[in-house]
Amino acid sequence: MQEGIELGSRIKSLTPRFKLKTEQYASDGDDYLRYEIDVCPGVIVIAETALDSHVIDRIETTSNYFVTAKGAKVGMTVAELRKLYPRGKTYIGAEEGWYASFSTNEGVYFELHTASIPRDCFESNRNCERVINDVKAIRAYIQK
């Protein structure tokens, strides 16, 4: 991420350099704040904090601007992510709407493009391995 937009940093430290849009939301009974940060043209980063802490505990982006220490980024296929993170895992399911993600097991996970995955893969986990390798990451999340 841009210098200073990292887990554990305080939102207040970003206000001199970036324009922030703030939104409050609740999840599992807890209140959070989401900050939309315009890093540069075409690059948006979302930083989240607990309502009462203002310390960043989750970051997300749909931009390939963010690159992990091993070189993974939005837009890569699962096959490319697996080469960088051989111990990484894919998660696919149909609960609360279809979901698909790749976890690096190092605090970063990638949301996958679900429209590229056949329906039977979500419902019965059949035919997943042969198609999942070509599916692209569309969003990156970093959290503790």
GROMACS .gro file of C-alpha atoms in nm:
model
  144
    1MET     CA    1   0.000   0.000   0.000
    2GLN     CA    2   0.093   0.365  -0.015
    3GLU     CA    3   0.333   0.449   0.267
    4GLY     CA    4   0.136   0.504   0.585
    5ILE     CA    5  -0.173   0.307   0.481
    6GLU     CA    6  -0.100  -0.006   0.674
    7LEU     CA    7  -0.248  -0.220   0.948
    8GLY     CA    8  -0.207  -0.061   1.289
    9SER     CA    9  -0.163   0.296   1.164
   10ARG     CA   10  -0.406   0.564   1.280
   11ILE     CA   11  -0.656   0.712   1.036
   12LYS     CA   12  -0.572   1.060   1.166
   13SER     CA   13  -0.220   1.025   1.022
   14LEU     CA   14  -0.369   0.999   0.670
   15THR     CA   15  -0.585   1.312   0.672
   16PRO     CA   16  -0.308   1.559   0.584
   17ARG     CA   17  -0.221   1.362   0.268
   18PHE     CA   18  -0.545   1.207   0.146
   19LYS     CA   19  -0.909   1.296   0.103
   20LEU     CA   20  -1.120   1.048   0.302
   21LYS     CA   21  -1.487   0.957   0.269
   22THR     CA   22  -1.623   0.800   0.588
   23GLU     CA   23  -1.911   0.556   0.639
   24GLN     CA   24  -2.029   0.377   0.952
   25TYR     CA   25  -2.161   0.020   0.939
   26ALA     CA   26  -2.241  -0.269   1.173
   27SER     CA   27  -2.129  -0.630   1.141
   28ASP     CA   28  -2.198  -0.912   1.386
   29GLY     CA   29  -2.321  -0.660   1.644
   30ASP     CA   30  -2.010  -0.440   1.631
   31ASP     CA   31  -1.982  -0.092   1.479
   32TYR     CA   32  -1.706  -0.005   1.233
   33LEU     CA   33  -1.591   0.287   1.021
   34ARG     CA   34  -1.490   0.250   0.656
   35TYR     CA   35  -1.266   0.513   0.502
   36GLU     CA   36  -1.249   0.542   0.125
   37ILE     CA   37  -0.905   0.680   0.040
   38ASP     CA   38  -0.820   0.823  -0.303
   39VAL     CA   39  -0.453   0.726  -0.324
   40CYS     CA   40  -0.408   0.854  -0.680
   41PRO     CA   41  -0.627   0.867  -0.994
   42GLY     CA   42  -0.795   0.529  -1.040
   43VAL     CA   43  -0.664   0.384  -0.713
   44ILE     CA   44  -0.905   0.357  -0.420
   45VAL     CA   45  -0.814   0.190  -0.091
   46ILE     CA   46  -1.068   0.111   0.180
   47ALA     CA   47  -0.939   0.116   0.538
   48GLU     CA   48  -1.157  -0.008   0.823
   49THR     CA   49  -1.142   0.059   1.195
   50ALA     CA   50  -1.349  -0.030   1.498
   51LEU     CA   51  -1.580   0.262   1.581
   52ASP     CA   52  -1.397   0.347   1.902
   53SER     CA   53  -1.032   0.286   1.803
   54HIS     CA   54  -0.954   0.467   1.473
   55VAL     CA   55  -0.663   0.224   1.419
   56ILE     CA   56  -0.667   0.047   1.081
   57ASP     CA   57  -0.740  -0.324   1.124
   58ARG     CA   58  -0.841  -0.412   0.768
   59ILE     CA   59  -0.750  -0.281   0.423
   60GLU     CA   60  -0.906  -0.367   0.088
   61THR     CA   61  -0.862  -0.263  -0.274
   62THR     CA   62  -0.969  -0.360  -0.624
   63SER     CA   63  -0.657  -0.203  -0.772
   64ASN     CA   64  -0.348  -0.390  -0.885
   65TYR     CA   65  -0.152  -0.101  -0.730
   66PHE     CA   66  -0.120  -0.307  -0.411
   67VAL     CA   67   0.138  -0.586  -0.441
   68THR     CA   68   0.228  -0.832  -0.164
   69ALA     CA   69   0.589  -0.891  -0.061
   70LYS     CA   70   0.590  -1.198  -0.289
   71GLY     CA   71   0.441  -1.011  -0.586
   72ALA     CA   72   0.072  -1.115  -0.569
   73LYS     CA   73  -0.188  -0.860  -0.681
   74VAL     CA   74  -0.544  -0.812  -0.804
   75GLY     CA   75  -0.583  -0.941  -1.160
   76MET     CA   76  -0.369  -1.252  -1.111
   77THR     CA   77  -0.518  -1.597  -1.167
   78VAL     CA   78  -0.543  -1.857  -0.894
   79ALA     CA   79  -0.265  -2.052  -1.070
   80GLU     CA   80  -0.037  -1.748  -1.048
   81LEU     CA   81  -0.127  -1.693  -0.682
   82ARG     CA   82  -0.057  -2.060  -0.604
   83LYS     CA   83   0.291  -2.033  -0.755
   84LEU     CA   84   0.368  -1.747  -0.517
   85TYR     CA   85   0.187  -1.903  -0.220
   86PRO     CA   86   0.201  -2.285  -0.253
   87ARG     CA   87   0.046  -2.326   0.094
   88GLY     CA   88  -0.238  -2.090   0.004
   89LYS     CA   89  -0.594  -2.225  -0.005
   90THR     CA   90  -0.904  -2.159  -0.211
   91TYR     CA   91  -1.244  -2.137  -0.045
   92ILE     CA   92  -1.563  -2.179  -0.248
   93GLY     CA   93  -1.920  -2.207  -0.129
   94ALA     CA   94  -2.282  -2.108  -0.165
   95GLU     CA   95  -2.363  -1.975   0.184
   96GLU     CA   96  -2.514  -1.625   0.186
   97GLY     CA   97  -2.462  -1.598  -0.189
   98TRP     CA   98  -2.179  -1.750  -0.381
   99TYR     CA   99  -1.827  -1.677  -0.264
  100ALA     CA  100  -1.478  -1.770  -0.378
  101SER     CA  101  -1.148  -1.657  -0.233
  102PHE     CA  102  -0.780  -1.743  -0.216
  103SER     CA  103  -0.600  -1.708   0.117
  104THR     CA  104  -0.223  -1.669   0.122
  105ASN     CA  105  -0.222  -1.788   0.486
  106GLU     CA  106  -0.009  -1.479   0.555
  107GLY     CA  107  -0.283  -1.225   0.634
  108VAL     CA  108  -0.382  -1.147   0.275
  109TYR     CA  109  -0.671  -1.297   0.086
  110PHE     CA  110  -0.811  -1.234  -0.257
  111GLU     CA  111  -1.176  -1.232  -0.360
  112LEU     CA  112  -1.219  -1.426  -0.685
  113HIS     CA  113  -1.439  -1.348  -0.985
  114THR     CA  114  -1.739  -1.572  -0.909
  115ALA     CA  115  -1.902  -1.528  -1.251
  116SER     CA  116  -1.609  -1.725  -1.398
  117ILE     CA  117  -1.688  -2.031  -1.186
  118PRO     CA  118  -1.954  -2.288  -1.287
  119ARG     CA  119  -2.258  -2.315  -1.060
  120ASP     CA  120  -2.200  -2.683  -0.976
  121CYS     CA  121  -1.864  -2.587  -0.831
  122PHE     CA  122  -2.041  -2.372  -0.569
  123GLU     CA  123  -2.322  -2.615  -0.497
  124SER     CA  124  -2.137  -2.946  -0.486
  125ASN     CA  125  -1.769  -2.856  -0.518
  126ARG     CA  126  -1.753  -3.065  -0.838
  127ASN     CA  127  -1.543  -2.964  -1.136
  128CYS     CA  128  -1.368  -2.694  -0.935
  129GLU     CA  129  -1.001  -2.778  -0.966
  130ARG     CA  130  -0.996  -2.781  -1.344
  131VAL     CA  131  -1.154  -2.435  -1.375
  132ILE     CA  132  -1.046  -2.251  -1.061
  133ASN     CA  133  -0.684  -2.205  -1.174
  134ASP     CA  134  -0.794  -1.965  -1.451
  135VAL     CA  135  -1.016  -1.751  -1.225
  136LYS     CA  136  -0.883  -1.401  -1.152
  137ALA     CA  137  -0.858  -1.215  -0.823
  138ILE     CA  138  -1.080  -0.905  -0.823
  139ARG     CA  139  -1.016  -0.764  -0.475
  140ALA     CA  140  -0.741  -0.790  -0.211
  141TYR     CA  141  -0.796  -0.784   0.166
  142ILE     CA  142  -0.532  -0.745   0.435
  143GLN     CA  143  -0.617  -0.805   0.799
  144LYS     CA  144  -0.470  -0.939   1.118
   0.00000   0.00000   0.00000
